[in-house]
Coordinates of C-alpha atoms in Angstrom, one line a residue:
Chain A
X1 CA 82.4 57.1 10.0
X2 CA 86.2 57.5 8.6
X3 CA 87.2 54.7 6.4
X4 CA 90.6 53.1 5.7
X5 CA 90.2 53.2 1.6
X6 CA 92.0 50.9 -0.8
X7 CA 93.2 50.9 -4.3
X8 CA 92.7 49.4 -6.8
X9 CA 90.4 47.1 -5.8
X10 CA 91.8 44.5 -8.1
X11 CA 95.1 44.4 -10.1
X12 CA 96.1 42.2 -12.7
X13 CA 99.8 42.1 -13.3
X14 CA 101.9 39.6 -15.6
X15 CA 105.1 38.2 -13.3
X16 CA 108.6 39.9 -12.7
X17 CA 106.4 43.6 -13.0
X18 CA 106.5 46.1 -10.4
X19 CA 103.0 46.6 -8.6
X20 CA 102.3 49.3 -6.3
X21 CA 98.9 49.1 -3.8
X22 CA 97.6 52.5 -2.2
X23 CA 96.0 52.8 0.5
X24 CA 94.6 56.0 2.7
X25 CA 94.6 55.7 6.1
X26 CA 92.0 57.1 8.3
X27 CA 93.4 60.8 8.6
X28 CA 94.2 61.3 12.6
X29 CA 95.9 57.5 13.0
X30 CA 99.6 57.2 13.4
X31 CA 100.1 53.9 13.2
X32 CA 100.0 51.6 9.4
X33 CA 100.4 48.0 8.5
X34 CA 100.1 45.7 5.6
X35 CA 98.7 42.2 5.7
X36 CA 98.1 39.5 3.2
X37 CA 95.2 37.1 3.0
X38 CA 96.2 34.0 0.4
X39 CA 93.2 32.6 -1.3
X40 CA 91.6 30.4 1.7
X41 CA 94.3 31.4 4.5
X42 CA 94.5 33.1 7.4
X43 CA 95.7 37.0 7.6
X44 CA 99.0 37.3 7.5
X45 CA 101.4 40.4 9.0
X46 CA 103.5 41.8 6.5
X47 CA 104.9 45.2 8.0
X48 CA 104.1 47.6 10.6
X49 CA 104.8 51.4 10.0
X50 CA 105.4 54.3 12.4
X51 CA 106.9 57.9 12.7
X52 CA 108.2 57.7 8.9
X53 CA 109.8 54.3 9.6
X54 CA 109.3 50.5 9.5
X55 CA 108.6 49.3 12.9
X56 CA 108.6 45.4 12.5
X57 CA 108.4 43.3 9.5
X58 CA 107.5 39.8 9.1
X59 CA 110.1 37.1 7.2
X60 CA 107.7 37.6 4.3
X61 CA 108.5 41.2 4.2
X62 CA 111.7 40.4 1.8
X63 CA 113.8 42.8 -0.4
X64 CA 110.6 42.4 -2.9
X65 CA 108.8 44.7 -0.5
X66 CA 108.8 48.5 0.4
X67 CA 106.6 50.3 2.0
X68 CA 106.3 54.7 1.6
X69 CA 104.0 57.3 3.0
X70 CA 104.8 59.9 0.5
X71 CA 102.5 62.6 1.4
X72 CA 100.5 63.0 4.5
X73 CA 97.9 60.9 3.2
X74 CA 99.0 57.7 1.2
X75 CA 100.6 55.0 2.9
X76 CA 101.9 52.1 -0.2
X77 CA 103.0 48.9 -0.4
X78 CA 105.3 48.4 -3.4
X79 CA 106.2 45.1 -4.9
X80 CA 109.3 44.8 -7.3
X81 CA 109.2 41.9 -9.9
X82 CA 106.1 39.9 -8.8
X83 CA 106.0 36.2 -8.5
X84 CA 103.2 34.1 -9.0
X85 CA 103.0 33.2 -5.4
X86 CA 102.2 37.1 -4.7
X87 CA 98.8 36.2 -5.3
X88 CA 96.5 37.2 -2.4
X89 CA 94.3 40.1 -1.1
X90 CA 96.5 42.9 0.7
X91 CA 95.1 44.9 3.2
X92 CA 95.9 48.3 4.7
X93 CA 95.2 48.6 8.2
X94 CA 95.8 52.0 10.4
X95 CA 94.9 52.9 14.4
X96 CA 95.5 55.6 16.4
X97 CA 98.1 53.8 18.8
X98 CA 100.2 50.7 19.3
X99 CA 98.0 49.2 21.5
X100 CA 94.6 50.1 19.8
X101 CA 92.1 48.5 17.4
X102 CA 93.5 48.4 13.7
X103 CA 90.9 49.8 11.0
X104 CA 91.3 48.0 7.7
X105 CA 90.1 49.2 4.0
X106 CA 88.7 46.7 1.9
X107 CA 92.1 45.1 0.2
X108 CA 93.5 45.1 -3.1
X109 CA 92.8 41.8 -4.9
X110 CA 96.2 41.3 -6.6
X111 CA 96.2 39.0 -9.5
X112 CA 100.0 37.7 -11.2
X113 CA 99.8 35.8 -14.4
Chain B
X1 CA 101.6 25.8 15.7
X2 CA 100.6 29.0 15.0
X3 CA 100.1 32.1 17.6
X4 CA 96.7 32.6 17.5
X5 CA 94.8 29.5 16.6
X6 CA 91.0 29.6 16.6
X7 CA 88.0 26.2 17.4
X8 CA 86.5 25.3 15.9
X9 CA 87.6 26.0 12.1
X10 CA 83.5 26.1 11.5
X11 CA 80.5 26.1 13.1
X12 CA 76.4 25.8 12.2
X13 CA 74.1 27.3 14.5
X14 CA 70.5 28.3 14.2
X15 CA 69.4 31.6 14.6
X16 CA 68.8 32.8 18.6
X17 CA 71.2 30.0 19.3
X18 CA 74.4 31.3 21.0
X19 CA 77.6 30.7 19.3
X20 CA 80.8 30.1 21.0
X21 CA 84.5 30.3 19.4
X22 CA 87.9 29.8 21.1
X23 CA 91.2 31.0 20.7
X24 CA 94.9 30.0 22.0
X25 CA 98.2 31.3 21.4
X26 CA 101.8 30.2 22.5
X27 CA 103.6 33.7 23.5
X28 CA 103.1 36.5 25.9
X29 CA 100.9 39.2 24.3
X30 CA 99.8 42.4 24.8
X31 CA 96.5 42.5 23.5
X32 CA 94.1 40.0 22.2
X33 CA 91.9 41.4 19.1
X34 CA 88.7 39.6 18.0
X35 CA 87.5 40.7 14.1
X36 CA 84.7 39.4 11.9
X37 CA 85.1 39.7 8.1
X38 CA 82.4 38.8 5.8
X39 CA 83.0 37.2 2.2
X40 CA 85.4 39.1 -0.1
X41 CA 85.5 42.2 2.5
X42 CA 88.1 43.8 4.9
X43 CA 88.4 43.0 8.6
X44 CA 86.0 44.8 11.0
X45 CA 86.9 45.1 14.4
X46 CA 84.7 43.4 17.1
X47 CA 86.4 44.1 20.5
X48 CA 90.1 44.2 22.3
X49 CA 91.2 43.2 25.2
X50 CA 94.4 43.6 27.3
X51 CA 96.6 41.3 28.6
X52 CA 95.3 42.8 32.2
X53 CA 91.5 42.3 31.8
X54 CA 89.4 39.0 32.3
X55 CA 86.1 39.5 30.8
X56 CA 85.0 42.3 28.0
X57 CA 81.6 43.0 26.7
X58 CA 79.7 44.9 23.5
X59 CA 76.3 44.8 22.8
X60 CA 76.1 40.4 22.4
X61 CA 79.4 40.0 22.4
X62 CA 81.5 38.8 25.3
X63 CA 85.0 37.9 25.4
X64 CA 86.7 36.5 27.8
X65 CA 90.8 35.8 28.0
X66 CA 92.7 33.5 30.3
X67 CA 96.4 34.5 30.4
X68 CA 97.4 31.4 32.6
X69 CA 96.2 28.9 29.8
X70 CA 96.7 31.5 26.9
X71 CA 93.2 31.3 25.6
X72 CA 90.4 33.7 24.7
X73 CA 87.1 33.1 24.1
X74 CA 84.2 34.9 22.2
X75 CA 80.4 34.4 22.6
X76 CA 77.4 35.7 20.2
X77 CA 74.1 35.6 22.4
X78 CA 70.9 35.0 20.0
X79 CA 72.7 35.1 16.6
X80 CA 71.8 36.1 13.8
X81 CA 71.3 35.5 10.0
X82 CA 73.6 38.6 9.6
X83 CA 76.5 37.4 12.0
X84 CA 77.1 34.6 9.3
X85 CA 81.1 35.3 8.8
X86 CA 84.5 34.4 9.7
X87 CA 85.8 35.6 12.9
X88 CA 89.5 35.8 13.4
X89 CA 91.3 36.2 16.9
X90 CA 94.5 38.5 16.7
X91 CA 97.2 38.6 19.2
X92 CA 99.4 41.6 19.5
X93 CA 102.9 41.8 20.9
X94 CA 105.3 44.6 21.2
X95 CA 108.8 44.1 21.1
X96 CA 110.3 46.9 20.3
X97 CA 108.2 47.1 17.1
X98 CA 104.3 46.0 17.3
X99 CA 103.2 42.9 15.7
X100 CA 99.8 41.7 15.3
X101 CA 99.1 37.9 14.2
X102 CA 95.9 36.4 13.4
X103 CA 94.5 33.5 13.7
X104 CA 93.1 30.9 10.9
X105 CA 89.8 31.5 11.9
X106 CA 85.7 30.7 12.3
X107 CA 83.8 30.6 10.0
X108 CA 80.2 30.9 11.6
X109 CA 77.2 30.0 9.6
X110 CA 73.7 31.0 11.1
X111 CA 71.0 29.2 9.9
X112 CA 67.6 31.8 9.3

């Protein structure tokens, strides 16, 4: 069965460096999004991606965060001078439509000193 | 509180038993998503149901979502050792873009 595939699995990264997670979506789906899962905490929505474009971002999606689907394959989530509160697992999700089960890889444990 | 808010926060069955976990939300949604993730993994998904539909079913799963009260409920018939994980309810809105919030969760321990 196609997989939604992560990496790295975990990154270590000393604060205020750049970070960039990969992800590759299962190949046919259309539709991307980024969560984050703090340490003991619920899932949490970061961004929603579509057609080349952001479709919705939550308030934690700040100016820190971009996302990119460079090729037909990768989908990233970059984030610019890390803070310690960055700290969490990130997943990648992707699903064939807006309205359809998301698939998610495995996360990227992402570590700031 | 938060859009998708899941009782109880844990729960201690024995195995066979059937185990029961609820869900409520505050906003209109589209879809209501319920997903299981085991320890240190990524979120599998367990069954969806739309805003339109009363009752779904998969293998011993059954979920059921009441619009009126904005609740959802998911049943596990004779549980087992391997269901032990935490199961998240996820609500999913579109407004123009697409949203999809999850819930705290359960975490569901079955007793062998």
């Amino acid at each position: 069965e196609p997989e939604v595939t992560q990496t790295p699995s975990h990154q270590v990264t000393q604060m205020g460096q750049e970070v960039i997670l990969r992800c590759v979506p299962i190949s046919n789906h259309l539709y991307f999004y980024w969560y984050r899962q703090i340490l003991g905490q619920k899932v949490e929505f970061l961004v929603s991606f579509y057609n080349n474009e952001i479709s919705e971002k939550s308030e934690i999606f700040d100016d820190q965060f971009s996302v990119e689907r460079p090729d037909g394959s990768n989908f990233t989530l970059k984030i610019r001078s890390t803070k310690l509160e960055d700290s969490a697992m990130y997943f990648c999700a992707s699903g064939t439509g807006n309205n359809q089960p998301q698939h998610f890889g495995d996360g990227t444990r992402l570590s700031i000193l | 509180s938060q859009q998708g808010e899941e009782d109880p926060q844990a729960l201690s069955i024995q195995e066979g038993e059937n185990a029961t976990m609820n869900c409520s939300y505050k906003t209109s949604i589209n879809n209501l998503q319920w997903y299981r993730q085991n320890s240190g993994r990524g979120l599998v998904h367990l069954i969806l149901i739309r805003s339109n539909e009363r009752e779904k079913h998969s293998g011993r799963l059954r979920v059921t979502l009441d619009t009126s009260k904005k609740s959802s409920s998911l049943l596990i018939t004779a549980s087992r050792a391997a269901d032990t994980a935490s199961y998240f309810c996820a609500t999913y809105r579109n407004t123009g873009g697409f949203k999809t919030i999850f819930g705290a969760g359960t975490r569901l321990f079955v007793k062998a």
